[in-house]
C-alpha positions as a printed NumPy array, in Angstrom:
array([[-22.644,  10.577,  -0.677],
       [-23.949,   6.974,   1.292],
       [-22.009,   6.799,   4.277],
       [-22.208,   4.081,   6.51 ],
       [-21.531,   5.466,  10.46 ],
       [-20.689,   2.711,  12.615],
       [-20.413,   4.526,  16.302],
       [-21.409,   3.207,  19.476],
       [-21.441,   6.881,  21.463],
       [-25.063,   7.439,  21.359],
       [-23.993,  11.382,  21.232],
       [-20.878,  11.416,  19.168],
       [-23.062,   9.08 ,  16.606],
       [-25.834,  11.717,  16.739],
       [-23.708,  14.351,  16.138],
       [-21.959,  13.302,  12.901],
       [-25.642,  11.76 ,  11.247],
       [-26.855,  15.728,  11.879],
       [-23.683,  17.4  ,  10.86 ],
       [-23.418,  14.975,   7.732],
       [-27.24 ,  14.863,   7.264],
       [-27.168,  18.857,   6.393],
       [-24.605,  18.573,   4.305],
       [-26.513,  16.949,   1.83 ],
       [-25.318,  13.018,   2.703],
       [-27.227,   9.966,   3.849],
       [-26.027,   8.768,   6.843],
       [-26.953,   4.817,   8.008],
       [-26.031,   4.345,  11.754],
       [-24.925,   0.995,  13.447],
       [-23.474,   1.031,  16.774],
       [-21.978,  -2.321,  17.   ],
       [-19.28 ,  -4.238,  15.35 ],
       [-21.2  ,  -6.942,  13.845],
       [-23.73 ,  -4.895,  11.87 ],
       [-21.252,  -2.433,  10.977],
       [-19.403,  -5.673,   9.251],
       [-22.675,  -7.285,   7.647],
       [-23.765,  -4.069,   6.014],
       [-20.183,  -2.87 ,   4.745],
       [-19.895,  -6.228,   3.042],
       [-23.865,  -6.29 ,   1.941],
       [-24.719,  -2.987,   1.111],
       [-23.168,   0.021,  -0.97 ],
       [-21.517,   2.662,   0.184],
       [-19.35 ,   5.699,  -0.598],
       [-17.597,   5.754,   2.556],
       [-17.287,   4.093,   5.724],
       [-16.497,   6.127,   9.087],
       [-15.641,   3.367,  11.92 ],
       [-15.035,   3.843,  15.107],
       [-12.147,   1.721,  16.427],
       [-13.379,   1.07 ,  19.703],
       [-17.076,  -1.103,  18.803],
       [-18.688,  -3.375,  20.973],
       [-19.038,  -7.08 ,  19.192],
       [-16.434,  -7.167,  16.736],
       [-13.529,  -3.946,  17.121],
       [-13.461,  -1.855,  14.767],
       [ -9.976,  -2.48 ,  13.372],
       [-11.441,  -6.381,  12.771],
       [-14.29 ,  -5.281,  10.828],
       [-11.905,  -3.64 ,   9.11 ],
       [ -9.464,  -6.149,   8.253],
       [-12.619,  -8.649,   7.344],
       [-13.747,  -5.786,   5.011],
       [-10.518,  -5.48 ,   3.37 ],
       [-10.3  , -10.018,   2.964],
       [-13.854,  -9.553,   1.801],
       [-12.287,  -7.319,  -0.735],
       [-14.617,  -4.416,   0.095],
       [-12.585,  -1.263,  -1.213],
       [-14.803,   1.161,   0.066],
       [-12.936,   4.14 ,   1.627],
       [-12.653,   4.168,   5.182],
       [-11.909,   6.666,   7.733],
       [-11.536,   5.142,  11.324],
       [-12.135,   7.422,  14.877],
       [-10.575,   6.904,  17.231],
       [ -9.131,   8.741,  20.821],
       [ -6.196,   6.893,  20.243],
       [ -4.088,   9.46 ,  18.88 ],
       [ -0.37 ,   7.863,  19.5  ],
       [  1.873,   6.628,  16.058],
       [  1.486,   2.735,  16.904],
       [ -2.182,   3.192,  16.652],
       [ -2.799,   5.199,  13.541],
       [ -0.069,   2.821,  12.43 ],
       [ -2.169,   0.042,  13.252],
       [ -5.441,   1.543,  11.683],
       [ -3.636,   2.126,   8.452],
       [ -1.724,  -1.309,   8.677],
       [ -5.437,  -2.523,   8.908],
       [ -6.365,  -1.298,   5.945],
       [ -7.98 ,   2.021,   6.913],
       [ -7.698,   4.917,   4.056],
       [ -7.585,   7.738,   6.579],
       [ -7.639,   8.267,  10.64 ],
       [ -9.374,  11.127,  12.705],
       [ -8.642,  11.585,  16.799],
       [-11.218,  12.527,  19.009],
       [-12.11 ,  15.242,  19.823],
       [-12.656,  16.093,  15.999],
       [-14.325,  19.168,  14.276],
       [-16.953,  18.189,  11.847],
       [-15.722,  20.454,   9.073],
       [-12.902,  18.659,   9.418],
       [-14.28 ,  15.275,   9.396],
       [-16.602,  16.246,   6.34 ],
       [-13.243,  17.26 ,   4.119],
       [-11.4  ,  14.394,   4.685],
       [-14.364,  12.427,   3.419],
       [-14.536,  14.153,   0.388],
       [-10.718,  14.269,  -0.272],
       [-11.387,  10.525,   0.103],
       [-13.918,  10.398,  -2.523],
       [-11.339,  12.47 ,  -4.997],
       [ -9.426,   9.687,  -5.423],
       [ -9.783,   7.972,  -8.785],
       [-11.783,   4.967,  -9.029],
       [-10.049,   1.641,  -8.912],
       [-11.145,   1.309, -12.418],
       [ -8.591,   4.247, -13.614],
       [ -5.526,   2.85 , -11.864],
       [ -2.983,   0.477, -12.939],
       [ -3.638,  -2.744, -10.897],
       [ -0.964,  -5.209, -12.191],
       [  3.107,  -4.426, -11.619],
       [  5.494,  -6.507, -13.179],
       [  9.232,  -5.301, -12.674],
       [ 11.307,  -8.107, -14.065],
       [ 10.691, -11.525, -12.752],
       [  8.482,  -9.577,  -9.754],
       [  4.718,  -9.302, -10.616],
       [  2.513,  -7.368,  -8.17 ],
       [ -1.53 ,  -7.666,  -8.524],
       [ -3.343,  -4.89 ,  -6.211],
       [ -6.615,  -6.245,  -6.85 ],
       [ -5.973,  -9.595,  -5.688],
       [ -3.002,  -8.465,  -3.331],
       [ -0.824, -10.951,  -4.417],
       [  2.888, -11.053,  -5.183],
       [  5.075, -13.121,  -6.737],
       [  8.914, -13.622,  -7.813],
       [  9.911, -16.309, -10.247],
       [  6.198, -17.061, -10.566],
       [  7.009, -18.218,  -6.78 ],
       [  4.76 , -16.448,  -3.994],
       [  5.387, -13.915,  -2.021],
       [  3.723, -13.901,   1.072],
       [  3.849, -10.008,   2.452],
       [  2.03 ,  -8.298,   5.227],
       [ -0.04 ,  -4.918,   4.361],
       [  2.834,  -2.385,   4.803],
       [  5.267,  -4.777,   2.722],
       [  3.137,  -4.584,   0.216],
       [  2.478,  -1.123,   0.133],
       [  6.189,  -0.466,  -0.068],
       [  7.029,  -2.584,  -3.112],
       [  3.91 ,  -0.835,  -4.32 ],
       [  5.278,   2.272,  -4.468],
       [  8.876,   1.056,  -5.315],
       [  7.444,  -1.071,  -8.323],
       [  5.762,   2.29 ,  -9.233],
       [  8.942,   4.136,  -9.433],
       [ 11.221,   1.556, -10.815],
       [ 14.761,   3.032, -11.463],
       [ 13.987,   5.923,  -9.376],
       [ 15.026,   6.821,  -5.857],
       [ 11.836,   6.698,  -3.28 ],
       [ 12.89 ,   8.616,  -0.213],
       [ 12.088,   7.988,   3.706],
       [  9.741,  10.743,   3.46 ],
       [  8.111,   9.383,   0.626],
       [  7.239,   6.179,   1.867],
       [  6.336,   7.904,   5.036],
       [  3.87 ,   9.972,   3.259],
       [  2.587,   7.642,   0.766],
       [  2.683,   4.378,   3.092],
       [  1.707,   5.329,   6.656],
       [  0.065,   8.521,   5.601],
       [  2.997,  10.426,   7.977],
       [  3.416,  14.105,   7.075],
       [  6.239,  14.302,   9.619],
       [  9.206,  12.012,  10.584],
       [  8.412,  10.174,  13.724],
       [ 11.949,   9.496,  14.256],
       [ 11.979,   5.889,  14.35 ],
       [ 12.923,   2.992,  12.263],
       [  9.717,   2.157,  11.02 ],
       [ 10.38 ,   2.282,   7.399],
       [ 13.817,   0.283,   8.014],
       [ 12.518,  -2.382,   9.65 ],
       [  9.453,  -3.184,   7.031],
       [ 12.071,  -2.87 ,   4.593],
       [ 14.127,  -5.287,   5.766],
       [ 11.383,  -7.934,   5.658],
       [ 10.593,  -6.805,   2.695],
       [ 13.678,  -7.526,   1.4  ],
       [ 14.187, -10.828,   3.398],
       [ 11.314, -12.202,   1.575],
       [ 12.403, -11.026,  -2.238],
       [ 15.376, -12.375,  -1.717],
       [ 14.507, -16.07 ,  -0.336],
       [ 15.441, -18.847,  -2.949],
       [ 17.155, -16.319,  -5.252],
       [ 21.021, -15.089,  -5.184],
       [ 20.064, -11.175,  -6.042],
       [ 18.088,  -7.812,  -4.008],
       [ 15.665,  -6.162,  -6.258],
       [ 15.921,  -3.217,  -4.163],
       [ 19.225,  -1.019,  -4.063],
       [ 19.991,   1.161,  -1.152],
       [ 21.327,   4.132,  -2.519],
       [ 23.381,   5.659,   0.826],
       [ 22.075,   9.206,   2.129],
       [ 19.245,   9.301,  -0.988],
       [ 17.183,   6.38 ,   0.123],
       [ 15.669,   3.102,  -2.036],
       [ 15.898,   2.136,  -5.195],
       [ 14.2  ,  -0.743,  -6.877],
       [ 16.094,  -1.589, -10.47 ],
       [ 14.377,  -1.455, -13.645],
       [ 14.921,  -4.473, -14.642],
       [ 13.684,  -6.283, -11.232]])
């Protein structure tokens, strides 16, 4: 595996390129933001492991230039920012997975590779269309009516997985798991809230909501859009 290591501890950097190194991968080190950005969007890579907290550019705006640039390389960002806003914000960012310092390096190496399990881009459906809603994931576009939709990250990662499961319920936990990457409820309104923009926006310039709220099950979106 080709993993670009963008890490601006001088120890913490050394660390992972050994660890890594003897596990067979090849390791390319940057320690600032702006080289970390040029050679994620210039070179190829299996993985990227960014630190969030680079000098130059941070590490959650190479990220988000990565993910306009429509690099859709896997990335796992480190951070010692272990609180709910910010893996919230890492994933919101764009990031595919989110380790906390102080991290073991069997660890780090297994959520790599669970990373690189994932099926190619290539083997997943990439256009939604649930009635009059049409949702491309390469291009990260939605629209309704043939109208746009303009949606931030997390909206559109929640009518993602609703388009996905059309006429079936999607529970809190499963858009906790499957959207924020939460394996536990962090007993806030999180998944309300984006919701409710999400549903805001669906619904402006048309008289109907896509999505049901089915009362003590969770979401529905119907069938037929």
């Amino acid at each position: 595996m080709r993993i670009l290591l963008a890490e601006d501890d001088a120890e913490t950097a050394a660390f992972i390129e050994r660890g890594l190194g003897e596990l067979g991968h090849v390791v390319t080190r940057v320690a600032g933001g702006e080289n970390a950005l040029h050679l994620g969007a210039t070179e190829t890579f299996d993985a990227i492991v960014l630190d969030r907290m680079l000098p130059g550019i941070e590490g959650l705006d190479v990220l988000r230039r990565l993910r306009a640039a429509s690099v859709r390389v896997p990335v796992l960002v480190l951070t010692a920012k272990g609180g709910i806003a910010d893996r919230v914000a890492g994933l919101d960012a764009g990031a595919d997975d989110y380790l906390v310092k102080p991290f073991a390096l069997a660890e780090l190496a297994a959520r790599l590779n669970a990373l690189l399990r994932r099926p190619p881009i290539s083997d997943v459906i990439t256009r939604l269309a649930v009635g009059d809603i049409v949702l491309d994931v390469l291009r990260r576009d939605v629209t309704r009516g043939g109208r746009p939709v303009h949606l931030q990250p997390r909206e559109f990662a929640l009518l993602d997985l609703l388009m996905r499961n059309a006429g079936r319920v999607v529970t809190r936990t499963m858009f906790l798991e499957h959207v924020w990457g939460f394996h536990f409820d962090p007993q806030t309104n999180i998944v309300e809230s984006h919701l409710s923009r999400l549903r805001s926006k669906l619904r402006e310039g048309f008289a109907d909501d896509p999505i049901e709220t089915i009362r003590g099950a969770g979401y529905r979106m119907r069938a037929d859009g």
